[in-house]
Amino acid sequence: SQTIHQWPATLVQPVGSPLSLECTVEGTSNPNLYWYRQAAGRGLQLLFYSVGIGQISSEVPQNLSASRPQDRQFILSSKKLLLSDSGFYLCAWSVGPFEAFFGQGTRLTVV
Amino acid sequence: AQTVTQSQPEMSVQEAETVTLSCTYDTSESNYYLFWYKQPPSRQMILVIRQEAYKQQNATENRFSVNFQKAAKSFSLKISDSQLGDTAMYFCAFTPHGGANSKLTFGKGITLSVRP
């Protein structure tokens, strides 16, 4: 069966520190991978998506970057966090036009 | 570019009654898929229902059904016999059929509260 792992679940980081959130998928090959951010009580903002290894599309220019070093691994990074980077980050995967499966999310607080 | 619009930020419904959540989208694609996702307080995203654009018949899943109007680019979700467990944020989403631009785009969501 397919599963998705996203960690950590909660993270508190100081302003100016680096960030690395990791997402891995099991049980499927060549998935589309996504990083979304959700502000409190708000909608999902698509940050990055990837249709293959090394292929990253950025939706919103900002302080974050993404990488896909392996087929089923998607990493969200920042060199220096800003207060505005706080939020709830969701990783998701899909294959073709079928439903997307989401990780449990990471609540990031930048202090 | 694809856009998904959910213009109602919040709705409330009495338990056992019916509620309809609105969604419109814009695309130049001819073949695509539409979804409604539910995000309860646990924040785990759950697929509620899926509609294929080439199918004229509206999708139905138990108490959940859609009204898909392709010409109007409208995709509303009807929840019948509302239950307290339906309280959640609901997102409308779109993805084209395939190709390099097969990203999944969400609307801003609507917060639904079911009153006992």
Tab-separated table of C-alpha atoms in Angstrom:
chain	number	residue	atom	x	y	z
A	1	SER	CA	0.000	0.000	0.000
A	2	GLN	CA	1.052	3.569	-0.533
A	3	THR	CA	2.128	5.712	2.382
A	4	ILE	CA	3.644	9.113	2.827
A	5	HIS	CA	5.935	10.158	5.644
A	6	GLN	CA	6.498	13.769	6.542
A	7	TRP	CA	8.651	14.982	9.396
A	8	PRO	CA	9.025	16.577	11.785
A	9	ALA	CA	5.458	17.126	12.974
A	10	THR	CA	6.323	20.267	14.904
A	11	LEU	CA	9.271	22.604	14.624
A	12	VAL	CA	10.228	25.835	16.357
A	13	GLN	CA	13.117	27.669	14.746
A	14	PRO	CA	14.709	31.075	15.330
A	15	VAL	CA	14.703	33.735	12.641
A	16	GLY	CA	17.719	33.391	10.388
A	17	SER	CA	18.185	29.665	10.981
A	18	PRO	CA	18.082	27.097	8.171
A	19	LEU	CA	15.189	24.772	7.460
A	20	SER	CA	14.889	21.270	6.082
A	21	LEU	CA	11.568	19.419	5.917
A	22	GLU	CA	11.548	15.980	4.398
A	23	CYS	CA	8.839	13.949	2.753
A	24	THR	CA	9.119	10.387	1.487
A	25	VAL	CA	6.616	8.235	-0.343
A	26	GLU	CA	6.357	4.460	-0.356
A	27	GLY	CA	4.482	2.051	-2.573
A	28	THR	CA	4.386	4.006	-5.808
A	29	SER	CA	6.727	5.080	-8.573
A	30	ASN	CA	7.253	8.401	-10.324
A	31	PRO	CA	4.654	10.298	-8.329
A	32	ASN	CA	3.935	13.986	-8.660
A	33	LEU	CA	5.078	15.600	-5.418
A	34	TYR	CA	3.839	18.804	-3.851
A	35	TRP	CA	4.642	21.184	-1.020
A	36	TYR	CA	1.792	23.350	0.235
A	37	ARG	CA	1.680	25.937	2.983
A	38	GLN	CA	-1.423	26.713	4.991
A	39	ALA	CA	-1.666	29.780	7.226
A	40	ALA	CA	-3.900	29.440	10.290
A	41	GLY	CA	-7.526	28.944	9.184
A	42	ARG	CA	-6.616	29.694	5.609
A	43	GLY	CA	-6.373	27.903	2.303
A	44	LEU	CA	-3.610	25.885	0.717
A	45	GLN	CA	-0.908	27.763	-1.102
A	46	LEU	CA	1.038	25.651	-3.587
A	47	LEU	CA	4.740	26.299	-3.064
A	48	PHE	CA	6.482	23.726	-5.255
A	49	TYR	CA	5.596	20.722	-7.327
A	50	SER	CA	7.677	18.124	-9.073
A	51	VAL	CA	6.842	15.694	-11.854
A	52	GLY	CA	10.188	13.892	-11.719
A	53	ILE	CA	13.668	13.704	-10.183
A	54	GLY	CA	15.373	17.083	-10.327
A	55	GLN	CA	12.301	18.739	-11.879
A	56	ILE	CA	10.975	21.456	-9.591
A	57	SER	CA	8.396	24.098	-10.420
A	58	SER	CA	8.123	27.070	-8.093
A	59	GLU	CA	4.757	28.701	-7.751
A	60	VAL	CA	5.545	31.569	-5.419
A	61	PRO	CA	8.881	33.412	-5.288
A	62	GLN	CA	9.978	33.457	-1.676
A	63	ASN	CA	12.529	32.442	0.853
A	64	LEU	CA	12.121	28.712	0.263
A	65	SER	CA	13.484	26.131	-2.152
A	66	ALA	CA	12.713	22.504	-2.903
A	67	SER	CA	14.684	19.551	-4.156
A	68	ARG	CA	13.890	16.038	-5.302
A	69	PRO	CA	17.086	14.009	-4.999
A	70	GLN	CA	15.297	10.677	-5.390
A	71	ASP	CA	12.078	9.597	-7.057
A	72	ARG	CA	10.138	9.393	-3.817
A	73	GLN	CA	11.869	12.032	-1.732
A	74	PHE	CA	10.924	15.707	-1.644
A	75	ILE	CA	12.720	18.245	0.529
A	76	LEU	CA	11.713	21.786	1.436
A	77	SER	CA	14.556	24.055	2.511
A	78	SER	CA	15.480	27.542	3.508
A	79	LYS	CA	18.881	29.063	4.176
A	80	LYS	CA	17.514	31.749	6.510
A	81	LEU	CA	14.021	31.594	7.944
A	82	LEU	CA	11.802	34.661	8.220
A	83	LEU	CA	8.943	35.227	10.640
A	84	SER	CA	6.567	35.079	7.673
A	85	ASP	CA	7.651	31.486	6.971
A	86	SER	CA	5.613	30.294	9.939
A	87	GLY	CA	2.716	28.074	8.998
A	88	PHE	CA	1.511	24.555	8.441
A	89	TYR	CA	3.371	22.743	5.664
A	90	LEU	CA	1.844	19.821	3.846
A	91	CYS	CA	3.532	17.382	1.513
A	92	ALA	CA	1.403	15.449	-0.952
A	93	TRP	CA	1.743	13.021	-3.812
A	94	SER	CA	-0.407	11.957	-6.716
A	95	VAL	CA	-0.107	9.742	-9.757
A	96	GLY	CA	-1.752	11.104	-12.854
A	97	PRO	CA	-5.148	12.711	-12.382
A	98	PHE	CA	-6.106	10.611	-9.406
A	99	GLU	CA	-6.512	11.681	-5.829
A	100	ALA	CA	-3.652	13.207	-3.905
A	101	PHE	CA	-2.444	11.731	-0.637
A	102	PHE	CA	-1.228	14.039	2.068
A	103	GLY	CA	1.267	13.753	4.857
A	104	GLN	CA	0.404	14.631	8.436
A	105	GLY	CA	1.888	18.093	8.052
A	106	THR	CA	4.573	20.091	9.837
A	107	ARG	CA	3.681	23.012	12.038
A	108	LEU	CA	6.559	25.473	11.743
A	109	THR	CA	6.865	28.373	14.137
A	110	VAL	CA	9.607	30.894	13.483
A	111	VAL	CA	10.457	32.901	16.587
B	1	ALA	CA	-3.043	28.940	-15.825
B	2	GLN	CA	-5.660	27.187	-13.768
B	3	THR	CA	-7.488	28.962	-10.968
B	4	VAL	CA	-9.981	27.652	-8.430
B	5	THR	CA	-12.282	30.061	-6.605
B	6	GLN	CA	-14.240	29.430	-3.442
B	7	SER	CA	-15.891	32.723	-2.641
B	8	GLN	CA	-17.653	31.715	0.592
B	9	PRO	CA	-15.181	31.688	3.505
B	10	GLU	CA	-17.601	30.199	6.032
B	11	MET	CA	-20.943	28.431	6.194
B	12	SER	CA	-23.072	26.965	8.926
B	13	VAL	CA	-25.775	24.305	8.758
B	14	GLN	CA	-28.112	22.621	11.209
B	15	GLU	CA	-27.505	18.943	11.825
B	16	ALA	CA	-29.560	16.710	9.456
B	17	GLU	CA	-30.079	19.504	6.954
B	18	THR	CA	-28.553	19.933	3.496
B	19	VAL	CA	-25.831	22.403	2.564
B	20	THR	CA	-24.204	23.310	-0.731
B	21	LEU	CA	-20.629	24.556	-1.036
B	22	SER	CA	-19.737	26.529	-4.157
B	23	CYS	CA	-16.670	26.339	-6.359
B	24	THR	CA	-15.793	27.808	-9.736
B	25	TYR	CA	-12.677	27.250	-11.773
B	26	ASP	CA	-11.014	28.572	-14.865
B	27	THR	CA	-8.982	26.557	-17.341
B	28	SER	CA	-8.281	26.209	-21.031
B	29	GLU	CA	-7.900	22.442	-20.686
B	30	SER	CA	-10.560	20.240	-22.216
B	31	ASN	CA	-9.949	17.198	-20.079
B	32	TYR	CA	-9.424	17.499	-16.348
B	33	TYR	CA	-10.479	16.291	-12.932
B	34	LEU	CA	-12.144	18.069	-10.047
B	35	PHE	CA	-12.069	17.129	-6.382
B	36	TRP	CA	-13.480	18.073	-3.037
B	37	TYR	CA	-11.213	17.487	-0.058
B	38	LYS	CA	-12.114	17.694	3.606
B	39	GLN	CA	-9.729	18.886	6.313
B	40	PRO	CA	-11.102	18.191	9.812
B	41	PRO	CA	-9.556	19.744	12.940
B	42	SER	CA	-6.927	16.992	12.869
B	43	ARG	CA	-5.711	18.701	9.651
B	44	GLN	CA	-5.432	15.404	7.790
B	45	MET	CA	-6.654	15.967	4.230
B	46	ILE	CA	-9.254	13.464	3.084
B	47	LEU	CA	-10.694	13.038	-0.398
B	48	VAL	CA	-14.487	13.441	-0.369
B	49	ILE	CA	-15.420	13.082	-4.029
B	50	ARG	CA	-13.920	13.171	-7.512
B	51	GLN	CA	-15.398	14.188	-10.871
B	52	GLU	CA	-13.971	13.537	-14.320
B	53	ALA	CA	-14.719	16.382	-16.691
B	54	TYR	CA	-15.551	14.133	-19.629
B	55	LYS	CA	-18.308	12.438	-17.626
B	56	GLN	CA	-21.608	14.274	-17.721
B	57	GLN	CA	-23.051	12.322	-14.828
B	58	ASN	CA	-22.540	13.979	-11.466
B	59	ALA	CA	-20.449	12.005	-8.977
B	60	THR	CA	-22.080	10.748	-5.781
B	61	GLU	CA	-20.573	9.244	-2.642
B	62	ASN	CA	-23.166	8.396	-0.008
B	63	ARG	CA	-24.347	11.737	1.459
B	64	PHE	CA	-22.024	13.741	-0.793
B	65	SER	CA	-22.856	14.696	-4.355
B	66	VAL	CA	-21.688	17.285	-6.824
B	67	ASN	CA	-23.370	19.554	-9.325
B	68	PHE	CA	-20.893	19.773	-12.184
B	69	GLN	CA	-21.685	22.413	-14.792
B	70	LYS	CA	-18.850	22.227	-17.326
B	71	ALA	CA	-19.964	25.133	-19.503
B	72	ALA	CA	-20.291	27.393	-16.483
B	73	LYS	CA	-17.097	25.951	-14.937
B	74	SER	CA	-18.913	25.357	-11.713
B	75	PHE	CA	-18.421	22.443	-9.307
B	76	SER	CA	-20.509	22.601	-6.144
B	77	LEU	CA	-20.652	20.045	-3.336
B	78	LYS	CA	-23.933	19.087	-1.705
B	79	ILE	CA	-23.887	17.468	1.708
B	80	SER	CA	-27.168	15.821	2.661
B	81	ASP	CA	-28.234	14.900	6.179
B	82	SER	CA	-25.355	16.895	7.665
B	83	GLN	CA	-23.613	15.321	10.623
B	84	LEU	CA	-21.500	16.867	13.366
B	85	GLY	CA	-18.504	15.019	11.941
B	86	ASP	CA	-18.855	16.986	8.719
B	87	THR	CA	-17.532	20.055	10.526
B	88	ALA	CA	-14.302	20.802	8.689
B	89	MET	CA	-12.641	22.952	6.104
B	90	TYR	CA	-13.553	21.926	2.548
B	91	PHE	CA	-11.330	22.511	-0.445
B	92	CYS	CA	-12.194	22.363	-4.108
B	93	ALA	CA	-9.286	21.247	-6.315
B	94	PHE	CA	-8.445	20.870	-9.993
B	95	THR	CA	-5.894	18.945	-12.001
B	96	PRO	CA	-5.526	18.644	-15.773
B	97	HIS	CA	-5.567	15.186	-17.259
B	98	GLY	CA	-1.863	14.824	-17.668
B	99	GLY	CA	1.337	16.127	-19.156
B	100	ALA	CA	4.000	18.256	-17.597
B	101	ASN	CA	1.488	20.703	-16.210
B	102	SER	CA	-0.355	18.135	-14.111
B	103	LYS	CA	-0.247	20.081	-10.875
B	104	LEU	CA	-3.044	19.972	-8.341
B	105	THR	CA	-4.480	23.424	-7.625
B	106	PHE	CA	-6.685	24.159	-4.611
B	107	GLY	CA	-9.184	26.883	-3.816
B	108	LYS	CA	-8.882	28.873	-0.594
B	109	GLY	CA	-11.317	26.603	1.186
B	110	ILE	CA	-14.524	27.075	3.120
B	111	THR	CA	-15.040	26.436	6.821
B	112	LEU	CA	-18.225	24.468	7.419
B	113	SER	CA	-19.755	24.284	10.879
B	114	VAL	CA	-22.539	21.800	11.620
B	115	ARG	CA	-24.703	22.929	14.534
B	116	PRO	CA	-26.295	20.338	16.853
